[in-house]
PDB file as gemmi writes it, atoms N, CA and C in Angstrom:
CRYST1    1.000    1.000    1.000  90.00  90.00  90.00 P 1                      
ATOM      1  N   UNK A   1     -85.731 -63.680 138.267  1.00  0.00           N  
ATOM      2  CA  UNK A   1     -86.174 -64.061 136.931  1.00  0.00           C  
ATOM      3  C   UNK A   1     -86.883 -62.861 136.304  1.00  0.00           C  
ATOM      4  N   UNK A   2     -86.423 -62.621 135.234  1.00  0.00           N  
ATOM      5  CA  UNK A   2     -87.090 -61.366 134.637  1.00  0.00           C  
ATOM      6  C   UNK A   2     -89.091 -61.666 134.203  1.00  0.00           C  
ATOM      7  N   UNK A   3     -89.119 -60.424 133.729  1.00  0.00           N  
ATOM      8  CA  UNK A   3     -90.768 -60.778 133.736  1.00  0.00           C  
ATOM      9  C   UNK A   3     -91.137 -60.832 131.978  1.00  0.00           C  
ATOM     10  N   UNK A   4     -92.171 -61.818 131.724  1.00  0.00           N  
ATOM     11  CA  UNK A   4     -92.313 -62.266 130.434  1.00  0.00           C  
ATOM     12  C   UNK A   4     -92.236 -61.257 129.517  1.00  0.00           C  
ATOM     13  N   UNK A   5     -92.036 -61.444 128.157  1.00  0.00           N  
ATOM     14  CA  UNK A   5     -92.283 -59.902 127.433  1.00  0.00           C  
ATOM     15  C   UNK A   5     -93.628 -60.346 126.788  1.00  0.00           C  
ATOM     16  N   UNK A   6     -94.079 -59.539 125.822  1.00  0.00           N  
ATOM     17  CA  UNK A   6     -95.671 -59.734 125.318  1.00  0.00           C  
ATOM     18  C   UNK A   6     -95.243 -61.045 124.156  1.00  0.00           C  
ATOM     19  N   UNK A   7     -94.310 -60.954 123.897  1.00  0.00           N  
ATOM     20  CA  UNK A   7     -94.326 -61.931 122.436  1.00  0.00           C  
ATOM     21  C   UNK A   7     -94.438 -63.450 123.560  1.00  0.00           C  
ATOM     22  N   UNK A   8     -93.650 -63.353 124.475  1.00  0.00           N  
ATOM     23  CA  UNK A   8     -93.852 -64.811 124.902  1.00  0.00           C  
ATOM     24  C   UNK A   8     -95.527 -65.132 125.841  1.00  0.00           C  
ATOM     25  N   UNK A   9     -95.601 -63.770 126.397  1.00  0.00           N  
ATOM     26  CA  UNK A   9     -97.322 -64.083 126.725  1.00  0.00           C  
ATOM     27  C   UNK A   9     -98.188 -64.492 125.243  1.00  0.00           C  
ATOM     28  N   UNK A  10     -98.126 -64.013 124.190  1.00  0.00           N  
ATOM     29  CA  UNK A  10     -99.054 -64.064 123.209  1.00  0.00           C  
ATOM     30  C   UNK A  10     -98.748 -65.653 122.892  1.00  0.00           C  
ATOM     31  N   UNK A  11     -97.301 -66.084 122.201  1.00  0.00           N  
ATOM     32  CA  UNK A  11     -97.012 -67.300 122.144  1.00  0.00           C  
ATOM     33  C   UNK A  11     -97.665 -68.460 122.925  1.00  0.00           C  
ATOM     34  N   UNK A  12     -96.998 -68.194 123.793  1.00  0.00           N  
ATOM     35  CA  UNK A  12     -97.779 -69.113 125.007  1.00  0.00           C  
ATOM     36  C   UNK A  12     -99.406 -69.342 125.143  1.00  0.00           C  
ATOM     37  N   UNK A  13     -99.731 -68.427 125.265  1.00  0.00           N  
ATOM     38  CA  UNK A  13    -101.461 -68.527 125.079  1.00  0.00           C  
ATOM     39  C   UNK A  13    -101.897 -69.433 124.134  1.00  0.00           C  
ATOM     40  N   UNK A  14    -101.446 -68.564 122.888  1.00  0.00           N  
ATOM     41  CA  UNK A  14    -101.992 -69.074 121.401  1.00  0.00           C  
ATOM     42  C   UNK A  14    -101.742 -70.577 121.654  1.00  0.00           C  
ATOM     43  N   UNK A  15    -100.484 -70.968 121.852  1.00  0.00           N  
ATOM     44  CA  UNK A  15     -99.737 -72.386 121.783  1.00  0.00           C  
ATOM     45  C   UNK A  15    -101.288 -73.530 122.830  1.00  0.00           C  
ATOM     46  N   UNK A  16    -101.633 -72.799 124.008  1.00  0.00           N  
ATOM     47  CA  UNK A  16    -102.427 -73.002 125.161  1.00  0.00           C  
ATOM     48  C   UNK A  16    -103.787 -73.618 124.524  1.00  0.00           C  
ATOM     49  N   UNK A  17    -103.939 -72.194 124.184  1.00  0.00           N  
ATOM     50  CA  UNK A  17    -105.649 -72.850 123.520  1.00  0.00           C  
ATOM     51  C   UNK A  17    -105.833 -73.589 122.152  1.00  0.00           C  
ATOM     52  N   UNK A  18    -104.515 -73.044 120.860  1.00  0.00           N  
ATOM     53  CA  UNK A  18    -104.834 -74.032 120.068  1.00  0.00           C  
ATOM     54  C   UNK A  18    -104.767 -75.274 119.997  1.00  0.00           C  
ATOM     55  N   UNK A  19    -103.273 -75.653 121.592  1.00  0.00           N  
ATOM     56  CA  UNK A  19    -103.340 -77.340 121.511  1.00  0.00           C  
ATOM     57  C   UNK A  19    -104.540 -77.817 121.740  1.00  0.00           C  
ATOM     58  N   UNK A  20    -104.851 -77.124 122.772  1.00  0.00           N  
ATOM     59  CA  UNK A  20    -106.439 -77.816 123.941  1.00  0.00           C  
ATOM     60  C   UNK A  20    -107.488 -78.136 122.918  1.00  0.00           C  
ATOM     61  N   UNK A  21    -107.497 -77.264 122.100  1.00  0.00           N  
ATOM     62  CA  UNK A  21    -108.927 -77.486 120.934  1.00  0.00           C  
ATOM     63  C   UNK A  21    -108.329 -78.524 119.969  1.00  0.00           C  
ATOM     64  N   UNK A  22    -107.318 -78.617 119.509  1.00  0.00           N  
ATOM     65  CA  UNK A  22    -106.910 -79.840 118.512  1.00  0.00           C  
ATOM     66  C   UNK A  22    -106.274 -81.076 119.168  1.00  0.00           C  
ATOM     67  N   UNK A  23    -106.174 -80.840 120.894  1.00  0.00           N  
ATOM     68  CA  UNK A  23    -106.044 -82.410 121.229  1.00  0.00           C  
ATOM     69  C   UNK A  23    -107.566 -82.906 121.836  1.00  0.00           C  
ATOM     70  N   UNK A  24    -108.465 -81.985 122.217  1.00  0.00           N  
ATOM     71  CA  UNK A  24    -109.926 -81.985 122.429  1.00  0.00           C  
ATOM     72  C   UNK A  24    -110.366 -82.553 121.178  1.00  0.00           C  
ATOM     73  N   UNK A  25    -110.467 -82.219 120.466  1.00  0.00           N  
ATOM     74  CA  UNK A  25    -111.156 -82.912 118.827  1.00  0.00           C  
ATOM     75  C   UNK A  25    -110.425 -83.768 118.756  1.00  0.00           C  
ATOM     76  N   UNK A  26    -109.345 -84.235 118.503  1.00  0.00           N  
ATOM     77  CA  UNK A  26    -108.716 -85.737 118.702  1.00  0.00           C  
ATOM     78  C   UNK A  26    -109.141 -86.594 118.990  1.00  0.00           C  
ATOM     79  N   UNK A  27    -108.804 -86.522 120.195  1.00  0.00           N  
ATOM     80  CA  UNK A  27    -108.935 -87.340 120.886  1.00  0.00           C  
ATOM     81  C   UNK A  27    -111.089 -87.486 121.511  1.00  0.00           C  
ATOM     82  N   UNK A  28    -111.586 -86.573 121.250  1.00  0.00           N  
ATOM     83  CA  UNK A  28    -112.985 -86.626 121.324  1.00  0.00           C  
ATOM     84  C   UNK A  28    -112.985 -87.241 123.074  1.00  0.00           C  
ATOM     85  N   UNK A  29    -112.263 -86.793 123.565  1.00  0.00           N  
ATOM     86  CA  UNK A  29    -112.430 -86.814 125.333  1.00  0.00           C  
ATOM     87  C   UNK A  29    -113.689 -86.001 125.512  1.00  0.00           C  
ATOM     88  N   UNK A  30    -114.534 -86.940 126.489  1.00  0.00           N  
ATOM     89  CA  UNK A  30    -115.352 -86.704 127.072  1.00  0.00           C  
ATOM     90  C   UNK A  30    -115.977 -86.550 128.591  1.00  0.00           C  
ATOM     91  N   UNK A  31    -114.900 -87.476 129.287  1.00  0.00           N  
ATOM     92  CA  UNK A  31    -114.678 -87.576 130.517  1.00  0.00           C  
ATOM     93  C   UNK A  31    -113.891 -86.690 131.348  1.00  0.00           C  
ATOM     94  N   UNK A  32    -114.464 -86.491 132.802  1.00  0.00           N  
ATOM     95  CA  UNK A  32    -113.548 -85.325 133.183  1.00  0.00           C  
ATOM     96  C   UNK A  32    -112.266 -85.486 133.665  1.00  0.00           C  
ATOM     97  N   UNK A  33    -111.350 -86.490 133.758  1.00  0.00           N  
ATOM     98  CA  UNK A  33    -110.184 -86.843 133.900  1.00  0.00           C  
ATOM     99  C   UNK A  33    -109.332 -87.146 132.348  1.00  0.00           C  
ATOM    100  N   UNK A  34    -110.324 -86.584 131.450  1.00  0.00           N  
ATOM    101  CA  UNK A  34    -109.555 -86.843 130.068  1.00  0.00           C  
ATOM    102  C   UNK A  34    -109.220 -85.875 129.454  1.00  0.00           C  
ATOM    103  N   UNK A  35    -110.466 -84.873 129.929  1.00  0.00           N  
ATOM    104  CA  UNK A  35    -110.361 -83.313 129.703  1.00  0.00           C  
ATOM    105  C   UNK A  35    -109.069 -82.513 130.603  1.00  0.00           C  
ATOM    106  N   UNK A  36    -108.933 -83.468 131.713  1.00  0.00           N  
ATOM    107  CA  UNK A  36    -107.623 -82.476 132.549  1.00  0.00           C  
ATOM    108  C   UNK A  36    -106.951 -82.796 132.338  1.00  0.00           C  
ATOM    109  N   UNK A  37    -106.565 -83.879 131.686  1.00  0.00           N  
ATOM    110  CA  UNK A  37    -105.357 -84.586 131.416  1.00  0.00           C  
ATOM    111  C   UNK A  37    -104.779 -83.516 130.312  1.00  0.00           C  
ATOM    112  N   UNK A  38    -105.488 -83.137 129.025  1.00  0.00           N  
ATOM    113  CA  UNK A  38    -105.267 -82.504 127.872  1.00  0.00           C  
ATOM    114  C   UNK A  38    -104.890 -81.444 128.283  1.00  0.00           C  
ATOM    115  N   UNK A  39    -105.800 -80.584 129.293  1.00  0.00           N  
ATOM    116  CA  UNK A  39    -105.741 -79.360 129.732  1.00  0.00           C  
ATOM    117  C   UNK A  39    -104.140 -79.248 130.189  1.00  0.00           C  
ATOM    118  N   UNK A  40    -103.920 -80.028 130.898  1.00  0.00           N  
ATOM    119  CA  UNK A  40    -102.509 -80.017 131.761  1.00  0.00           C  
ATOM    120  C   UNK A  40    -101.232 -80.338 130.483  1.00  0.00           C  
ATOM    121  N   UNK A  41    -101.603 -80.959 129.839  1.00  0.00           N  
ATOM    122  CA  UNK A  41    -100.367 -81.377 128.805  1.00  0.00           C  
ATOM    123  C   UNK A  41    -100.673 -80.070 127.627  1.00  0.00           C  
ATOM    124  N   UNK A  42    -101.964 -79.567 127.298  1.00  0.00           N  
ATOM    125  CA  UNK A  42    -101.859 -78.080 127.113  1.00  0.00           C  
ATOM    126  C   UNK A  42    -101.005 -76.932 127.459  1.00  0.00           C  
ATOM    127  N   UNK A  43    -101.561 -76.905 128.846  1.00  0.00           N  
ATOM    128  CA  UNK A  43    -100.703 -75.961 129.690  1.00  0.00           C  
ATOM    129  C   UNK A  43     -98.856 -76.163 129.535  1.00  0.00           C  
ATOM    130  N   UNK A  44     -98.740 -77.115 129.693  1.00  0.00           N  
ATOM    131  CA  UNK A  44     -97.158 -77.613 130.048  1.00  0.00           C  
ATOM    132  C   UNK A  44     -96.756 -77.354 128.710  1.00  0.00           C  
ATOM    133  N   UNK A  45     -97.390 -77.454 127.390  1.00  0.00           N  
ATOM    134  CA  UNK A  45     -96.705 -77.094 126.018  1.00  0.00           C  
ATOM    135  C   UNK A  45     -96.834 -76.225 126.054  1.00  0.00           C  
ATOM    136  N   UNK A  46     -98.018 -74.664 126.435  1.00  0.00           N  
ATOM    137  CA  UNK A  46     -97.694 -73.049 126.346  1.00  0.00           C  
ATOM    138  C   UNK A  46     -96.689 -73.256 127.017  1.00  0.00           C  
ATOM    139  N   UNK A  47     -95.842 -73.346 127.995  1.00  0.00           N  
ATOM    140  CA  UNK A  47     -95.113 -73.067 129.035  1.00  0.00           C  
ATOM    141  C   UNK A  47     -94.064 -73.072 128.602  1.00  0.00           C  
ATOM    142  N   UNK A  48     -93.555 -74.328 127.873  1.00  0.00           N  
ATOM    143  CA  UNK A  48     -92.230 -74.766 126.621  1.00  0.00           C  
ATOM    144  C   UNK A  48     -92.478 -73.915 126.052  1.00  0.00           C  
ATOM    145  N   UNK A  49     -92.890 -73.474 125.039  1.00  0.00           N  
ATOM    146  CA  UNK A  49     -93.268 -72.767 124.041  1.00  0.00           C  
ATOM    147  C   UNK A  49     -92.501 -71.071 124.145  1.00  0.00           C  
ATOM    148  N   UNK A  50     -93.445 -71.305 125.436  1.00  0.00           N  
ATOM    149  CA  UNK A  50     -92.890 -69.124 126.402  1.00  0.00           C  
ATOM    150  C   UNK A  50     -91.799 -68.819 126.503  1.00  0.00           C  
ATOM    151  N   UNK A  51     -91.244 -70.414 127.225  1.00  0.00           N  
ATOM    152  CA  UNK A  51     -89.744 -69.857 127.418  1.00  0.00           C  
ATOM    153  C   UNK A  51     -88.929 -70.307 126.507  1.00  0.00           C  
ATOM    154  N   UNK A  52     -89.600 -70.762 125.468  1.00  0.00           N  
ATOM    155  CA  UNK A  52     -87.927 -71.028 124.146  1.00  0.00           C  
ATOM    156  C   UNK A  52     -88.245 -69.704 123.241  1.00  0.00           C  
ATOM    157  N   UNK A  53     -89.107 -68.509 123.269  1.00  0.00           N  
ATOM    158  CA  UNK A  53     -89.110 -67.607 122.646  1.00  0.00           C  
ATOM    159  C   UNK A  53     -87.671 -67.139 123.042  1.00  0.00           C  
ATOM    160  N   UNK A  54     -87.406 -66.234 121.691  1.00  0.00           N  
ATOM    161  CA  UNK A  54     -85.981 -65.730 121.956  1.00  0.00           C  
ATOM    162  C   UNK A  54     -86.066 -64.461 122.841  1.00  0.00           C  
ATOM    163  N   UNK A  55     -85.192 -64.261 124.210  1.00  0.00           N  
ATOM    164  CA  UNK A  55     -85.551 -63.211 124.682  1.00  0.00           C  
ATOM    165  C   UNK A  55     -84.648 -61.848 123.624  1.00  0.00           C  
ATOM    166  N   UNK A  56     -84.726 -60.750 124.084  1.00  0.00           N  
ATOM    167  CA  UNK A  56     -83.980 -58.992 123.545  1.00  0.00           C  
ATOM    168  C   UNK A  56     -82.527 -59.854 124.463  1.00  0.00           C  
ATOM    169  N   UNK A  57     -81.587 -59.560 124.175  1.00  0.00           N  
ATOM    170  CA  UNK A  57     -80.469 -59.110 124.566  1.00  0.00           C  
ATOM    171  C   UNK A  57     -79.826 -58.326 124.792  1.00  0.00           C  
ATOM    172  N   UNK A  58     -79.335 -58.013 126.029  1.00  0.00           N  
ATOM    173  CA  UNK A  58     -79.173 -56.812 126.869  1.00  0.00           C  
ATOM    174  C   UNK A  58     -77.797 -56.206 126.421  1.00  0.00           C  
ATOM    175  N   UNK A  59     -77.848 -54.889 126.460  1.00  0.00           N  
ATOM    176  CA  UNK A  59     -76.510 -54.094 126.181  1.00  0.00           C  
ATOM    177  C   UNK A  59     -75.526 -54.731 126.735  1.00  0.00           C  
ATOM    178  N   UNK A  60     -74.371 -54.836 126.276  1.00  0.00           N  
ATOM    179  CA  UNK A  60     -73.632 -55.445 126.696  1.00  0.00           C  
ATOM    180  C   UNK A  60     -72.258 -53.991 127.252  1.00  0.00           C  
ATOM    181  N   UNK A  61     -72.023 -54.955 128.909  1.00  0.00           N  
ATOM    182  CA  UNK A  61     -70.951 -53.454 129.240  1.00  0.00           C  
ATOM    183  C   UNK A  61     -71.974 -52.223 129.934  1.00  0.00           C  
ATOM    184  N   UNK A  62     -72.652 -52.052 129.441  1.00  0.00           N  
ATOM    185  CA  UNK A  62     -73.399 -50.558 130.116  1.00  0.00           C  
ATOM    186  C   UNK A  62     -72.378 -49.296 129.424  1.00  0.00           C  
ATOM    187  N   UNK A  63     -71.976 -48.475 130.492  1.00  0.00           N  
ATOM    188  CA  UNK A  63     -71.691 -46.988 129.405  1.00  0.00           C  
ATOM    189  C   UNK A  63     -70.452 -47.274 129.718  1.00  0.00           C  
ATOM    190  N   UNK A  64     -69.315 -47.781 130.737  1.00  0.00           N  
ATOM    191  CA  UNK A  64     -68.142 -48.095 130.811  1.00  0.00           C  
ATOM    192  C   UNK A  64     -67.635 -48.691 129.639  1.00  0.00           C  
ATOM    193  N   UNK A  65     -68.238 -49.285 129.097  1.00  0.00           N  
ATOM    194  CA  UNK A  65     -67.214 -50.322 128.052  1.00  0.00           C  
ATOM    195  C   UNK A  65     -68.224 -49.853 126.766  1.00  0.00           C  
ATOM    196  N   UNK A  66     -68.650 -48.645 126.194  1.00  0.00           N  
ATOM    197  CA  UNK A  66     -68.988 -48.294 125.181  1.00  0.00           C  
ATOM    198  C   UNK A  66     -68.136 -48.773 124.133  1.00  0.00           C  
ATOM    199  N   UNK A  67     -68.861 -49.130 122.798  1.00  0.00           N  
ATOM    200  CA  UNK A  67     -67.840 -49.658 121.899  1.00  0.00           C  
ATOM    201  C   UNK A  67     -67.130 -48.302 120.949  1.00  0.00           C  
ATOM    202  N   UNK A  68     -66.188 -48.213 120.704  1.00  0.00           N  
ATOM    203  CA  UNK A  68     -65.304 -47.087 119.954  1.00  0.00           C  
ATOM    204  C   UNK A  68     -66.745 -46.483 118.819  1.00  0.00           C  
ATOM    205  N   UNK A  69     -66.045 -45.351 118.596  1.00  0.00           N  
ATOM    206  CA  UNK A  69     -66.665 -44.770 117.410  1.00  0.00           C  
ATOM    207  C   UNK A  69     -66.048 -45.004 116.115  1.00  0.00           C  
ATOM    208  N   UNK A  70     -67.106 -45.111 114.839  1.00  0.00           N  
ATOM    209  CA  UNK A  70     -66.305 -45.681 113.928  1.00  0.00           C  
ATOM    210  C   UNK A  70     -66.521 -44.514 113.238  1.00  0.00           C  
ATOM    211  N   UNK A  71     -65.243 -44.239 112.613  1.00  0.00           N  
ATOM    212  CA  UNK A  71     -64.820 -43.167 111.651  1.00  0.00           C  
ATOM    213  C   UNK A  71     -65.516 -43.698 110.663  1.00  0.00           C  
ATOM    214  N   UNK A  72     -66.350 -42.730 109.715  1.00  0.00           N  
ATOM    215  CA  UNK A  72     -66.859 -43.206 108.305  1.00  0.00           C  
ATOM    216  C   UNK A  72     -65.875 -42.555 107.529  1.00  0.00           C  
ATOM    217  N   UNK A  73     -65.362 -42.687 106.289  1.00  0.00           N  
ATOM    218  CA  UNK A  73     -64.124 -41.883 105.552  1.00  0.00           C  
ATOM    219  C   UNK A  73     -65.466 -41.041 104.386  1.00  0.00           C  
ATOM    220  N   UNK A  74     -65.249 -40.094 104.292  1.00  0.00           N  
ATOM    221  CA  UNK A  74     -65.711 -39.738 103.790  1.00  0.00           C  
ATOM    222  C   UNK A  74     -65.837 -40.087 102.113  1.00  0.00           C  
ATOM    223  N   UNK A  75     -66.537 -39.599 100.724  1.00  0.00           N  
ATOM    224  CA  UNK A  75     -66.348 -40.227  99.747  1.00  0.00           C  
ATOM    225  C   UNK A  75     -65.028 -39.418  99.150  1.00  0.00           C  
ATOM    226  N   UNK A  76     -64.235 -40.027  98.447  1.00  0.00           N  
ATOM    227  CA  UNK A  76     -63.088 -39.084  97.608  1.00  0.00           C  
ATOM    228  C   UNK A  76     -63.823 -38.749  95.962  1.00  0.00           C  
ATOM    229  N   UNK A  77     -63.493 -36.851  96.029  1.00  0.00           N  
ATOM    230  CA  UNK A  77     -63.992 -37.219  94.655  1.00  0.00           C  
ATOM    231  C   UNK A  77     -62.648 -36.968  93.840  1.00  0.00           C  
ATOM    232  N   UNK A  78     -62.617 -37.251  92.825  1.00  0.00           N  
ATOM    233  CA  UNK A  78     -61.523 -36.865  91.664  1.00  0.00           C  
ATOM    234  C   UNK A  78     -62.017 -36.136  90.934  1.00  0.00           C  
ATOM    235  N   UNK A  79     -60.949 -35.753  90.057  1.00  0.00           N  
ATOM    236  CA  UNK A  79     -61.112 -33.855  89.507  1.00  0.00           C  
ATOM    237  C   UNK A  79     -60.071 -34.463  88.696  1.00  0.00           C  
ATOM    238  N   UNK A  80     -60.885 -34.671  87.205  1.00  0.00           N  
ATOM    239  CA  UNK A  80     -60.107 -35.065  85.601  1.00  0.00           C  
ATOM    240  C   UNK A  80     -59.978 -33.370  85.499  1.00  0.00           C  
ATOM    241  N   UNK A  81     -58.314 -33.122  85.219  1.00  0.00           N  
ATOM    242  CA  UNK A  81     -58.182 -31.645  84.069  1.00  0.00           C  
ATOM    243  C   UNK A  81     -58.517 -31.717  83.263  1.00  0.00           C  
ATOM    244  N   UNK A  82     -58.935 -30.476  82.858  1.00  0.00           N  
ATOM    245  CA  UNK A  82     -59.026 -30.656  80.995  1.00  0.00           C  
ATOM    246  C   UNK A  82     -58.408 -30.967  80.505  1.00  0.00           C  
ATOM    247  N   UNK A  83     -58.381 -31.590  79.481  1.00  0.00           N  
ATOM    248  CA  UNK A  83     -57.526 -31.727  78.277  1.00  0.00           C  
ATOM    249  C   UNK A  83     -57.338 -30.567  76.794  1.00  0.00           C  
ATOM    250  N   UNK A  84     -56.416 -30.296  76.471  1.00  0.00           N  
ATOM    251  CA  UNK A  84     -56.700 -28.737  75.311  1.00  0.00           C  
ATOM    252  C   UNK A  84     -57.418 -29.992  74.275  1.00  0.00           C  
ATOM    253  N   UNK A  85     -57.964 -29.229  73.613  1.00  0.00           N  
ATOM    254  CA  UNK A  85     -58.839 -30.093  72.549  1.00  0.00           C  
ATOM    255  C   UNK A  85     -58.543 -29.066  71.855  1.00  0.00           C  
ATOM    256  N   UNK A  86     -58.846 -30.186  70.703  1.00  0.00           N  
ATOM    257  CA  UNK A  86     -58.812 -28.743  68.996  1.00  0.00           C  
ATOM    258  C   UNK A  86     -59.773 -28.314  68.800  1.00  0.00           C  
ATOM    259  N   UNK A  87     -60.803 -29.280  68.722  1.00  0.00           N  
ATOM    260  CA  UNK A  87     -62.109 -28.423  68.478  1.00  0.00           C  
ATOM    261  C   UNK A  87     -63.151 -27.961  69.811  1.00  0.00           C  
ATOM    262  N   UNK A  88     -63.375 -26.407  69.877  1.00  0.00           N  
ATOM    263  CA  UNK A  88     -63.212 -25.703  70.879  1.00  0.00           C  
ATOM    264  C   UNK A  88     -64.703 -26.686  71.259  1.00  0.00           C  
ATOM    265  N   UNK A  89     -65.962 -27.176  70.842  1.00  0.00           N  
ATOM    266  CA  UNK A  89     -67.395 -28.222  70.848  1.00  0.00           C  
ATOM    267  C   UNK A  89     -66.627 -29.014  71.824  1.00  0.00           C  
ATOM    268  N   UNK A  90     -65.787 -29.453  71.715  1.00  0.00           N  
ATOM    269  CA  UNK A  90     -65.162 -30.760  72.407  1.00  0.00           C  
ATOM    270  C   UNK A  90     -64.339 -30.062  74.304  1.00  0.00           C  
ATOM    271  N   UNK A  91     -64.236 -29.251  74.061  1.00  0.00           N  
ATOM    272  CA  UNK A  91     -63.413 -28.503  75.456  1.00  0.00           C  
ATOM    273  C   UNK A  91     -64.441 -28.691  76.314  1.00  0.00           C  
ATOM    274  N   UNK A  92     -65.676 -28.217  76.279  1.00  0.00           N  
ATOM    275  CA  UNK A  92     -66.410 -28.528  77.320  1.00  0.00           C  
ATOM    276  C   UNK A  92     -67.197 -30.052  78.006  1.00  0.00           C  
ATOM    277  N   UNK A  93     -66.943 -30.785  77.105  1.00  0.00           N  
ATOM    278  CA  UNK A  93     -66.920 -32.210  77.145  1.00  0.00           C  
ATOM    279  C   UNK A  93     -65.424 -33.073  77.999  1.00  0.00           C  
ATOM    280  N   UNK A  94     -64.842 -32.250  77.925  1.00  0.00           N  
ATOM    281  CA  UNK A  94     -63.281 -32.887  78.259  1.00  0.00           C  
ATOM    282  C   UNK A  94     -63.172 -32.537  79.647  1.00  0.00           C  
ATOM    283  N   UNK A  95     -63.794 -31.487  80.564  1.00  0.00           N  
ATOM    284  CA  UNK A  95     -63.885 -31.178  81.806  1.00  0.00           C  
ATOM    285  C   UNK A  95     -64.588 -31.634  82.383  1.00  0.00           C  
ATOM    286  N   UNK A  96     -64.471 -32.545  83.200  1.00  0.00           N  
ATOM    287  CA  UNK A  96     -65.814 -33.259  83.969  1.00  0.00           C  
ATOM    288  C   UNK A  96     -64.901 -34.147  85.093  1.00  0.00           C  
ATOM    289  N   UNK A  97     -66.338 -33.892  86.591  1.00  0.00           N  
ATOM    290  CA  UNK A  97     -65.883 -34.489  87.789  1.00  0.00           C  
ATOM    291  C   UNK A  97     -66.459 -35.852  87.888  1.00  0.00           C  
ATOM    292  N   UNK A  98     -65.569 -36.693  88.167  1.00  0.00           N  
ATOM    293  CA  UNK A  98     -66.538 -38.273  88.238  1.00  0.00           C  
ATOM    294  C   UNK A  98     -65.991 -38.208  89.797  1.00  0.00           C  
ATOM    295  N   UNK A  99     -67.497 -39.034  90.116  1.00  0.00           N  
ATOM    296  CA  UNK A  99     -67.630 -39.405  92.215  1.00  0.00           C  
ATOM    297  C   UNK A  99     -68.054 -41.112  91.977  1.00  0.00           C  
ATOM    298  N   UNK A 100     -67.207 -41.491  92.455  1.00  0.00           N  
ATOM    299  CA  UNK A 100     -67.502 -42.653  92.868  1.00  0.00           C  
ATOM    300  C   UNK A 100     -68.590 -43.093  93.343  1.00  0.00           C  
ATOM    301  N   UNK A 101     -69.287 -44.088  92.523  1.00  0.00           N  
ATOM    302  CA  UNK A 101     -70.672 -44.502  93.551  1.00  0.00           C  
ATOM    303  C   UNK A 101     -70.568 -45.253  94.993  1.00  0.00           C  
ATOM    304  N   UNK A 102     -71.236 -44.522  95.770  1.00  0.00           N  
ATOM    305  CA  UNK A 102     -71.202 -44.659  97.711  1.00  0.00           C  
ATOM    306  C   UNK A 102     -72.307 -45.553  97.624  1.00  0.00           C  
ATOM    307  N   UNK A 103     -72.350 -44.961  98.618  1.00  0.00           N  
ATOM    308  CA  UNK A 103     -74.010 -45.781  99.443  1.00  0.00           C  
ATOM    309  C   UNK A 103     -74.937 -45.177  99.594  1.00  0.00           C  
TER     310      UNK A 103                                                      
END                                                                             
C-alpha cells in the first residue's frame, strides 16, 4: 500500500478534529463512553475522508511505451504581390504580408 500524500494527511485531520468539535457541541456529551463513542465515529470519518482523496496518477508505460512525439506544423505565412497601382501613394499600401493569427 503506498504511503499517504500530504493532501490526504491534512484532509483527514481537518475532517478528525472538526467532526469531534461539532459532534462534541451537539450532542453536549459529557460522559466518558459518549466522548469515545464521538471520538471513534470521528476517527472512522477522517479515515473515509483520506482515502477518497484523489490520489496523482502514475505514468503510464514507464519509458518503453513513451507516447509519440507530436509534430507542431509550423504557422504558414502568405506573401500578397503587389499589385501595379496608378497612383505611385497607393504602391506601398498594396504590398503587404498577412500571418495568420496562431496561438
Amino acid at each position: 500500500m503506498p504511503r499517504p500524500t500530504v493532501a490526504q494527511l491534512s484532509y483527514g485531520s481537518a475532517t478528525v478534529i472538526c467532526s469531534t468539535l461539532a459532534m462534541l457541541l451537539l450532542s453536549q456529551a459529557t460522559s466518558p463512553p459518549g466522548i469515545a463513542v464521538i471520538a471513534l465515529a470521528a476517527l472512522g470519518l477522517g479515515l473515509l475522508v483520506a482515502l477518497t482523496v484523489p490520489l496523482p496518477k502514475p505514468a503510464r508505460g514507464g519509458a518503453t511505451a513513451a507516447a509519440p512525439a507530436t509534430h507542431q506544423v509550423p504557422a504558414q505565412r502568405t506573401v500578397i504581390a503587389p499589385v501595379p497601382a496608378r497612383d505611385p501613394s497607393r504602391a506601398a499600401a498594396s504590398a503587404s504580408v498577412r500571418e495568420p493569427a496562431g496561438p
